[in-house]
Backbone as CSV, one residue per row, in Angstrom:
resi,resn,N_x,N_y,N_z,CA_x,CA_y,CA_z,C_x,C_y,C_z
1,UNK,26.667,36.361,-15.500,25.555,35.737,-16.189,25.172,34.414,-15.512
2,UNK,25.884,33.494,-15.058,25.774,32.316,-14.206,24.822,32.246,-13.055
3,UNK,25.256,33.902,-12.637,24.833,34.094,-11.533,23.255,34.341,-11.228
4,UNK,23.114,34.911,-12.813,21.876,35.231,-13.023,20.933,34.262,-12.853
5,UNK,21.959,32.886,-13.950,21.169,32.258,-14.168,20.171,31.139,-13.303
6,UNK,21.365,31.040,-12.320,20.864,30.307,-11.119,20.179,31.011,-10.427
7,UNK,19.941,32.576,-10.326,19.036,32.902,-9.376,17.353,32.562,-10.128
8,UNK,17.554,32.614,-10.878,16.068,32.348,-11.882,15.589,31.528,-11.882
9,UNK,16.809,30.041,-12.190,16.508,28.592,-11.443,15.929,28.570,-10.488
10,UNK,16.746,28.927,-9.377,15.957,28.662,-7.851,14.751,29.891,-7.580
11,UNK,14.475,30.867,-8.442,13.227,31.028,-8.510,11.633,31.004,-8.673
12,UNK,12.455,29.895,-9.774,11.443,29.291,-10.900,10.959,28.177,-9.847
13,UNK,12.205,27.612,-9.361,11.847,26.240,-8.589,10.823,26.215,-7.077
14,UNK,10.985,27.556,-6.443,10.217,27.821,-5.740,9.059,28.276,-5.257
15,UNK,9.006,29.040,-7.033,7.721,29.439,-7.553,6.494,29.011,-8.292
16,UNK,7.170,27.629,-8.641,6.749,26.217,-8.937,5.296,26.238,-7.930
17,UNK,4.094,25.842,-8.344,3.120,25.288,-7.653,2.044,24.864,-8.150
18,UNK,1.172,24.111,-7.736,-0.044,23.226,-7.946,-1.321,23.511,-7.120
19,UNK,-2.151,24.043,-8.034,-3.632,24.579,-7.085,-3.245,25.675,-6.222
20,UNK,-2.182,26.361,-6.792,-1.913,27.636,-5.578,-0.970,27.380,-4.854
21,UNK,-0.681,26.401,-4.016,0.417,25.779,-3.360,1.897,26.091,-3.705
22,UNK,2.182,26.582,-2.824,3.885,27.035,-2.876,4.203,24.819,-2.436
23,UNK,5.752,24.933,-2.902,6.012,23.537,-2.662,6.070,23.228,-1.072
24,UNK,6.555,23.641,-0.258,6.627,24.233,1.426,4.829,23.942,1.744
25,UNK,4.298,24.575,1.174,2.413,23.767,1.603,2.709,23.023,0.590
26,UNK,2.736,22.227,-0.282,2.577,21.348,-0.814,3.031,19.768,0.421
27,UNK,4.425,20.116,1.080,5.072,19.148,1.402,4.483,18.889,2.991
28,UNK,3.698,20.024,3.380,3.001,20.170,4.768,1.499,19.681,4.838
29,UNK,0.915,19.401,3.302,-0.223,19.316,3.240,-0.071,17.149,2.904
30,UNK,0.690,17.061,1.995,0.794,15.973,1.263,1.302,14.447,2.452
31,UNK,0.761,13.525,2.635,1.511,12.730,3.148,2.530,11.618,2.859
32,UNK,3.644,12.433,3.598,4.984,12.057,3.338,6.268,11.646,4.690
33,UNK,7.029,11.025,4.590,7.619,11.209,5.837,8.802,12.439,5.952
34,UNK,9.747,12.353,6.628,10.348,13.320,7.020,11.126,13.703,5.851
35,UNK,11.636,12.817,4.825,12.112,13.259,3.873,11.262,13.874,2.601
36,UNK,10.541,13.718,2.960,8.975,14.550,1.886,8.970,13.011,0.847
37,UNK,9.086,11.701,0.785,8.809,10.628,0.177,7.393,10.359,0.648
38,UNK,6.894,9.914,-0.595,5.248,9.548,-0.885,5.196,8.001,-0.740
39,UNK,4.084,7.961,-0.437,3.166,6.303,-0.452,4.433,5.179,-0.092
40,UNK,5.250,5.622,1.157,5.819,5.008,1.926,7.039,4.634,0.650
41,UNK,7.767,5.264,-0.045,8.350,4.478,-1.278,7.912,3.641,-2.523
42,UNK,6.695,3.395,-2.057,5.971,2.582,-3.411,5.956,3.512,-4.517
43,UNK,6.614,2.402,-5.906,5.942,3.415,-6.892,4.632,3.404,-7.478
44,UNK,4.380,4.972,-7.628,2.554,5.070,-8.055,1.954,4.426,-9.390
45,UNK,3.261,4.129,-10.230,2.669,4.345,-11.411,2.038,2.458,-11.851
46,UNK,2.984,1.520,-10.197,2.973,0.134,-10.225,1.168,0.080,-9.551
47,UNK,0.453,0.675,-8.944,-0.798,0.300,-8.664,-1.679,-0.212,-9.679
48,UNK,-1.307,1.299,-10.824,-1.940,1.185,-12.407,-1.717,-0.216,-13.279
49,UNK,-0.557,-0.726,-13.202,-0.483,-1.875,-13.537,-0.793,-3.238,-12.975
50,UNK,-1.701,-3.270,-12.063,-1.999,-3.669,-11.329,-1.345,-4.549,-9.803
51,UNK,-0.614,-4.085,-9.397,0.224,-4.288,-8.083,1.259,-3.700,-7.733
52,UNK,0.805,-2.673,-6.954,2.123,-2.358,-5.585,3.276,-2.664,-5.779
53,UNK,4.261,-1.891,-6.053,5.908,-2.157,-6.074,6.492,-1.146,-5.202
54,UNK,7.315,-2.087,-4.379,8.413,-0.320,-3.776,9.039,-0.698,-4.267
55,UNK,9.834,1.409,-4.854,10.389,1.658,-5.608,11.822,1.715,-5.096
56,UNK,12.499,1.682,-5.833,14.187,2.165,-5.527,15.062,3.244,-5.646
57,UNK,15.309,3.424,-4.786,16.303,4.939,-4.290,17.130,5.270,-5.865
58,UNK,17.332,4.914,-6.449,17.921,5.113,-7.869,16.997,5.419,-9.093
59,UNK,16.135,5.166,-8.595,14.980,5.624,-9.819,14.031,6.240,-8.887
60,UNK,14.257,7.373,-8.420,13.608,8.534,-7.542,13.407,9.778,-8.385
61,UNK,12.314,10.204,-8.414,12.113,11.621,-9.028,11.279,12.686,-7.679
62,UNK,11.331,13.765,-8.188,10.713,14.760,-7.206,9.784,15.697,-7.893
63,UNK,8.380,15.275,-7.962,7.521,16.487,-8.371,6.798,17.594,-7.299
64,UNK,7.532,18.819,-7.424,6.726,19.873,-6.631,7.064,19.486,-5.154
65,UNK,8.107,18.935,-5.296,8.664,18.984,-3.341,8.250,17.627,-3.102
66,UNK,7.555,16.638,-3.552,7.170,15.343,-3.327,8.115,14.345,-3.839
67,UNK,8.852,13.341,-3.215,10.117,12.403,-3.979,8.998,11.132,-4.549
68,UNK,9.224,10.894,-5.132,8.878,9.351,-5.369,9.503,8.233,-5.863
69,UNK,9.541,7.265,-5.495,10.253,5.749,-6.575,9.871,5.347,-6.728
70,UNK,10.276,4.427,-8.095,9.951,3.600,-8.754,10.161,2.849,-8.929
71,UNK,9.504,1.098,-9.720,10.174,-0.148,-9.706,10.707,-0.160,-11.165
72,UNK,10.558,0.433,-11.974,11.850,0.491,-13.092,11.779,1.593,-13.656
73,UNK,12.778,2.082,-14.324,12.570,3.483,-15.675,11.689,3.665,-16.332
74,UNK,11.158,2.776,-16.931,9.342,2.968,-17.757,8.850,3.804,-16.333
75,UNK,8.477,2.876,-15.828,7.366,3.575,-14.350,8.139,5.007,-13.979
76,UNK,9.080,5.077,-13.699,9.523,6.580,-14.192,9.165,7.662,-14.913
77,UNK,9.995,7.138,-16.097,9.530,8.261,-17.726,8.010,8.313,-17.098
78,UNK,6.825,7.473,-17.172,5.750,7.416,-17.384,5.403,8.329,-16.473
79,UNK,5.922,8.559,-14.999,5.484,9.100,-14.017,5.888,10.910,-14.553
80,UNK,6.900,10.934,-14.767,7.450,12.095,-15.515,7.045,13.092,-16.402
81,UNK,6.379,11.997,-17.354,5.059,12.960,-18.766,4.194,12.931,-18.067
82,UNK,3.827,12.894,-17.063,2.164,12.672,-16.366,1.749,12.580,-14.910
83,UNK,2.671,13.128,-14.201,2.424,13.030,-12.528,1.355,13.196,-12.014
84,UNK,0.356,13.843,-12.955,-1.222,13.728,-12.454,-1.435,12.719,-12.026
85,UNK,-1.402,12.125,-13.544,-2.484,11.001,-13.257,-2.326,9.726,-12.089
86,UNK,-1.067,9.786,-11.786,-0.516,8.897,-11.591,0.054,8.852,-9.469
87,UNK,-0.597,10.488,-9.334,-0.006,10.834,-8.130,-1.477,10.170,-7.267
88,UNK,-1.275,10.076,-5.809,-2.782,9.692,-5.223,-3.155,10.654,-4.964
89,UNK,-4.739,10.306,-5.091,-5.615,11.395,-4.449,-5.757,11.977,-3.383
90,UNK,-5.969,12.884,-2.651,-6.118,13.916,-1.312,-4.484,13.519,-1.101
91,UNK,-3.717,13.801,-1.682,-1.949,13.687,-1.287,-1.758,12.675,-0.635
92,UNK,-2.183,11.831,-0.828,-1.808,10.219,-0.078,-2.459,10.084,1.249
93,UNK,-3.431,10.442,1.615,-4.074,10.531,2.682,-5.456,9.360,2.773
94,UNK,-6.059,9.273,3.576,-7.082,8.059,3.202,-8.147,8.818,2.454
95,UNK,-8.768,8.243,1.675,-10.011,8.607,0.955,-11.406,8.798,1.649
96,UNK,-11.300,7.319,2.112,-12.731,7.346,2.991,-12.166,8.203,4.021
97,UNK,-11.362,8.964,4.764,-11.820,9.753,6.132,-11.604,11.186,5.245
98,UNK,-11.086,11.319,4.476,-11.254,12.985,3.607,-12.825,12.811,2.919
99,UNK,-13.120,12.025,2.209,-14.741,11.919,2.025,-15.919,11.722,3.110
100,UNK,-15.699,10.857,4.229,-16.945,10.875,5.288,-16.306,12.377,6.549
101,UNK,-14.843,12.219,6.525,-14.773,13.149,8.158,-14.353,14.007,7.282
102,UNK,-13.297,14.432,6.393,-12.806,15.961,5.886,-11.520,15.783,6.779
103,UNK,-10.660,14.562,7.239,-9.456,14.546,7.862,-8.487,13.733,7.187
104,UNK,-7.731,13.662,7.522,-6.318,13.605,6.892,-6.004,12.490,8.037
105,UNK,-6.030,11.100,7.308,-5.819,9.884,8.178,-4.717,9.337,7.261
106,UNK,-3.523,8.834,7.794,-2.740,7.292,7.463,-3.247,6.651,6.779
107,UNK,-2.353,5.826,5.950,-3.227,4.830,5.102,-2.330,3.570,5.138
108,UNK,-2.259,2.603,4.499,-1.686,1.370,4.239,-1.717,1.425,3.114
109,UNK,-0.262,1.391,2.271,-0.272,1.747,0.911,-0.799,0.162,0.112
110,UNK,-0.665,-0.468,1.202,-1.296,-1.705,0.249,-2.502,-2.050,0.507
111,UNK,-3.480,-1.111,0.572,-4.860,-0.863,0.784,-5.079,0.199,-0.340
112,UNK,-5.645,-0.093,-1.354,-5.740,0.876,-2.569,-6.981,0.513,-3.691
113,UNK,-7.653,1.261,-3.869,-8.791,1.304,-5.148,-8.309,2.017,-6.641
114,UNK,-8.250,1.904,-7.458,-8.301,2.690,-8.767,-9.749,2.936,-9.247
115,UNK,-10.473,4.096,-8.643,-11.592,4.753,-9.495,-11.513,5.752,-10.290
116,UNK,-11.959,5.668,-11.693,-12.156,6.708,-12.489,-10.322,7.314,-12.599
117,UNK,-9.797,6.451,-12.886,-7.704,6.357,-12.966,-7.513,7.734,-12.133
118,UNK,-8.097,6.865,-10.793,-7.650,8.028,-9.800,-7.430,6.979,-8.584
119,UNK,-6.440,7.129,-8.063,-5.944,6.195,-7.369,-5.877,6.353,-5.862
120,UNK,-6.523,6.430,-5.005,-7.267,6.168,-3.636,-6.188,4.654,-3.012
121,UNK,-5.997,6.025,-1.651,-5.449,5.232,-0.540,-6.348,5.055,0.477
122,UNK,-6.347,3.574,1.174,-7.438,3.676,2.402,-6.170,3.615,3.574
123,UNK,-6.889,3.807,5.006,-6.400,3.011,6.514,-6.678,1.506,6.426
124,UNK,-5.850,0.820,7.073,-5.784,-0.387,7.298,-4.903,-0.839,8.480
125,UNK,-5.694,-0.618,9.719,-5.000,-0.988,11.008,-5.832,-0.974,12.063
126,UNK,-5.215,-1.897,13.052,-6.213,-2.601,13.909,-7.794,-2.478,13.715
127,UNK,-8.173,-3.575,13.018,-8.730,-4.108,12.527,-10.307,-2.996,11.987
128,UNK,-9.356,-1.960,11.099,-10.059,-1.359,10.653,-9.714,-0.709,9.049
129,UNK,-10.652,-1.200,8.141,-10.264,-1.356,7.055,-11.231,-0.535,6.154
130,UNK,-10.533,0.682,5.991,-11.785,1.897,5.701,-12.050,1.856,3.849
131,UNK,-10.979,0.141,3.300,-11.951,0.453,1.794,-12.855,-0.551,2.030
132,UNK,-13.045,-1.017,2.881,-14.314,-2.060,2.853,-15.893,-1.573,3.459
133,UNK,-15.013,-0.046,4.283,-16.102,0.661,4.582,-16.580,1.915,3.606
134,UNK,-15.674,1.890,2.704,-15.622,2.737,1.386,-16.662,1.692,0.413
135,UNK,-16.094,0.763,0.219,-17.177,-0.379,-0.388,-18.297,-0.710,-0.301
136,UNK,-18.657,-0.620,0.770,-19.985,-0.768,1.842,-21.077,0.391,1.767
137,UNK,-20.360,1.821,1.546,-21.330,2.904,1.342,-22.515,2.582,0.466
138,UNK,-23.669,3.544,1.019,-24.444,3.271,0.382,-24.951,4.626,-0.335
139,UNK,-23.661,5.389,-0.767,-24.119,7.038,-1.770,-23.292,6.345,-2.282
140,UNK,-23.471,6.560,-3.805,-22.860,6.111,-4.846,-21.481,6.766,-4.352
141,UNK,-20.187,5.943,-5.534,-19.128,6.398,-5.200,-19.022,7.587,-5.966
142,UNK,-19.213,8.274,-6.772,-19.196,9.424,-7.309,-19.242,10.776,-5.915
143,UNK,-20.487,11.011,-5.617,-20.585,11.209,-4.462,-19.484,11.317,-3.249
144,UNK,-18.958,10.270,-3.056,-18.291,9.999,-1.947,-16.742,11.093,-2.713
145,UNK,-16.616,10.723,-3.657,-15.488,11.442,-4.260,-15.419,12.645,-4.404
146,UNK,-16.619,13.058,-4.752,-17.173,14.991,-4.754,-16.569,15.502,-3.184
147,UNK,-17.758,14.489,-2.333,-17.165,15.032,-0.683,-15.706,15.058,-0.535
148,UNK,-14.760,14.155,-0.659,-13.712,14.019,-0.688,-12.803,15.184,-1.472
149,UNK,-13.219,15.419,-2.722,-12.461,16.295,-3.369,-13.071,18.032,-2.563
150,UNK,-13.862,17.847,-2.539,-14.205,19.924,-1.502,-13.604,19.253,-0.455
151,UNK,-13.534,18.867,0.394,-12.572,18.708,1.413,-11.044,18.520,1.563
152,UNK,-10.813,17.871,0.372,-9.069,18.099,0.006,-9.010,19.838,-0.643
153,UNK,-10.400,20.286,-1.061,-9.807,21.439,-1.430,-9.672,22.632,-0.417
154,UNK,-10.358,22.461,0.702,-10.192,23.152,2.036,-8.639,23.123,2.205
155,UNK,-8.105,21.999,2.295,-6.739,22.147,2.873,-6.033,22.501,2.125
156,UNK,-6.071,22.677,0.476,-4.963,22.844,-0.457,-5.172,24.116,-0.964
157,UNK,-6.817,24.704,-0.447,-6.759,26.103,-0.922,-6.449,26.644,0.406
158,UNK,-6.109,26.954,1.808,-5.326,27.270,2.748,-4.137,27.838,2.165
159,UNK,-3.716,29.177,2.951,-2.511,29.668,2.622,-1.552,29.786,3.979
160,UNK,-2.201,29.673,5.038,-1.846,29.896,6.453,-1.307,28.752,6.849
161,UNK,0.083,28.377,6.863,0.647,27.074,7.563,1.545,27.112,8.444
């Protein structure tokens, strides 16, 4: 019966997915480093409160193949009942180049917008700072977010990796 039971576990766990996504494309699509950790260690749920915290290896959770930390147990639990809301948009990728190009650019986690409690990562390196060119647009941001979201959905509705 044990035996059973764990095979069901690690069934369940692999069968686990979001928008279609097996966790394996989830962790190929999402940007993360080699250990599948998000937004460089920062926790997500510290943007919402308004400032950037990296999180700590002891208060780490893993949704859907993605690790994340946090700067205390609240920001945890919270992340826990609600990883939506709380995860970034286009999988941590920049906003403005998934909304103007449809690519999957680096970001600087301390380069960040909260629109519509959706939480947008930009690039920020040599001397190019794509939320100021996110800022600067002149299509409303609604818009810019539509483009952005059909283009994150190109890559997340992909089954071929």
């Amino acid at each position: 019966m044990t035996k059973f039971i764990f095979t069901i576990t690690l069934f369940t766990m692999f069968s686990v997915s979001i928008n279609g996504q097996s966790i394996d494309q989830r962790q190929k699509h999402f940007n993360t480093d080699k250990q599948h950790l998000a937004i460089e260690g920062y926790d997500p749920v510290s943007y919402f409160n308004g400032k950037p915290l990296k999180g700590k290896i002891e208060w780490s959770t893993t949704n859907d193949g993605i690790t994340y930390r946090f700067s205390s147990v609240a920001n945890k639990n919270d992340f826990i009942a609600n990883p939506k809301k709380y995860q970034p948009a286009y999988g941590g990728w920049c906003a403005y180049a998934m909304s103007i190009k449809g690519e999957k650019v680096d970001v600087d986690p301390l380069t960040y917008k909260i629109t519509n409690g959706r939480l947008l990562l930009f690039y920020n390196r040599f001397f190019t700072n794509t939320l100021e060119s996110w800022n600067e647009q002149k299509s409303p941001e609604s818009e810019l977010l539509k483009k952005g979201d059909q283009s994150w959905e190109k890559f997340i509705g992909q089954s071929n990796f």
